Amino acid sequence: MSEREWIEELLKINDEDLQLSEKQSKIIEAAIEVFSEKGFAAASTNEIAKKAGVAEGTIFRHYKTKKELLFSIVTPTLVKVVAPFFAKGFVREVFTNEHQSYEDFLRLLITNRLDFVKKHFPIIKIFLQEIPFHDELKEQYRQVFTENVYHKFTSIVQHFQEKGEIIDFPSDTVIRITMTNIIGYLITRFLVLPEKDWDDAQEIENTIHFLMHGLSPK
């Protein structure tokens, strides 16, 4: 899938396209590319305008500052489109299945998120780069996770605790440990050591083994 195609795919909600002009779509695409490559602080609206094939003044007719561009174009695209898109798809594909074991759940969870990041890496990179610096992003993402994922995740944890498969820690602790290891793997895989020759299948199994058994050799 080309960059244009996945952006167009993400701009569909309930099979209805967002009403964006061709020029607006080009600006969004260019902003995603530049913010992803350089980060917000190093990006310039002039470069975004050049990549979009529009005059810089065209951007400033709608957005007074670079930060307003980030929050008025990239953030709505990310939070209003990508976050619900990923959360609904995430829940449908991962949390509505009947899993035979917590290991099976982990395998599907990690594989699902790995495939998602591979497919949408530029915009995910923007989110990871900017969320530490913008409280608005943190709050919007917290709402998406809480409303779409948290309660279903808790139910799965409690189900496998009742079956005796995982330790009787508080559900929040299990979720934190699980997500910290998965997110840590993805950040290392795509941001810290992207040039490494990754064996994703083996890394997934190693991550699952660690989550289920810790570092003890027993």
mmCIF file of C-alpha atoms in Angstrom, residues 86-87 91 138-154:
data_model
loop_
_atom_site.group_PDB
_atom_site.id
_atom_site.type_symbol
_atom_site.label_atom_id
_atom_site.label_comp_id
_atom_site.label_asym_id
_atom_site.label_seq_id
_atom_site.Cartn_x
_atom_site.Cartn_y
_atom_site.Cartn_z
ATOM 1 C CA PHE A 86 -6.691 1.723 15.512
ATOM 2 C CA ALA A 87 -8.680 1.257 18.724
ATOM 3 C CA VAL A 91 -10.443 -4.360 19.817
ATOM 4 C CA LYS A 138 -1.706 12.525 26.324
ATOM 5 C CA GLU A 139 -5.263 13.197 27.438
ATOM 6 C CA GLN A 140 -6.823 12.368 24.086
ATOM 7 C CA TYR A 141 -4.912 9.100 23.847
ATOM 8 C CA ARG A 142 -5.773 8.216 27.465
ATOM 9 C CA GLN A 143 -9.457 8.650 26.629
ATOM 10 C CA VAL A 144 -9.209 6.428 23.558
ATOM 11 C CA PHE A 145 -7.436 3.675 25.509
ATOM 12 C CA THR A 146 -9.812 3.890 28.472
ATOM 13 C CA GLU A 147 -12.982 3.931 26.394
ATOM 14 C CA ASN A 148 -12.007 1.244 23.873
ATOM 15 C CA VAL A 149 -9.382 -1.061 25.343
ATOM 16 C CA TYR A 150 -8.938 -0.891 29.123
ATOM 17 C CA HIS A 151 -12.039 -2.741 30.337
ATOM 18 C CA LYS A 152 -11.705 -5.523 27.758
ATOM 19 C CA PHE A 153 -8.024 -5.933 28.616
ATOM 20 C CA THR A 154 -8.938 -6.148 32.314
#
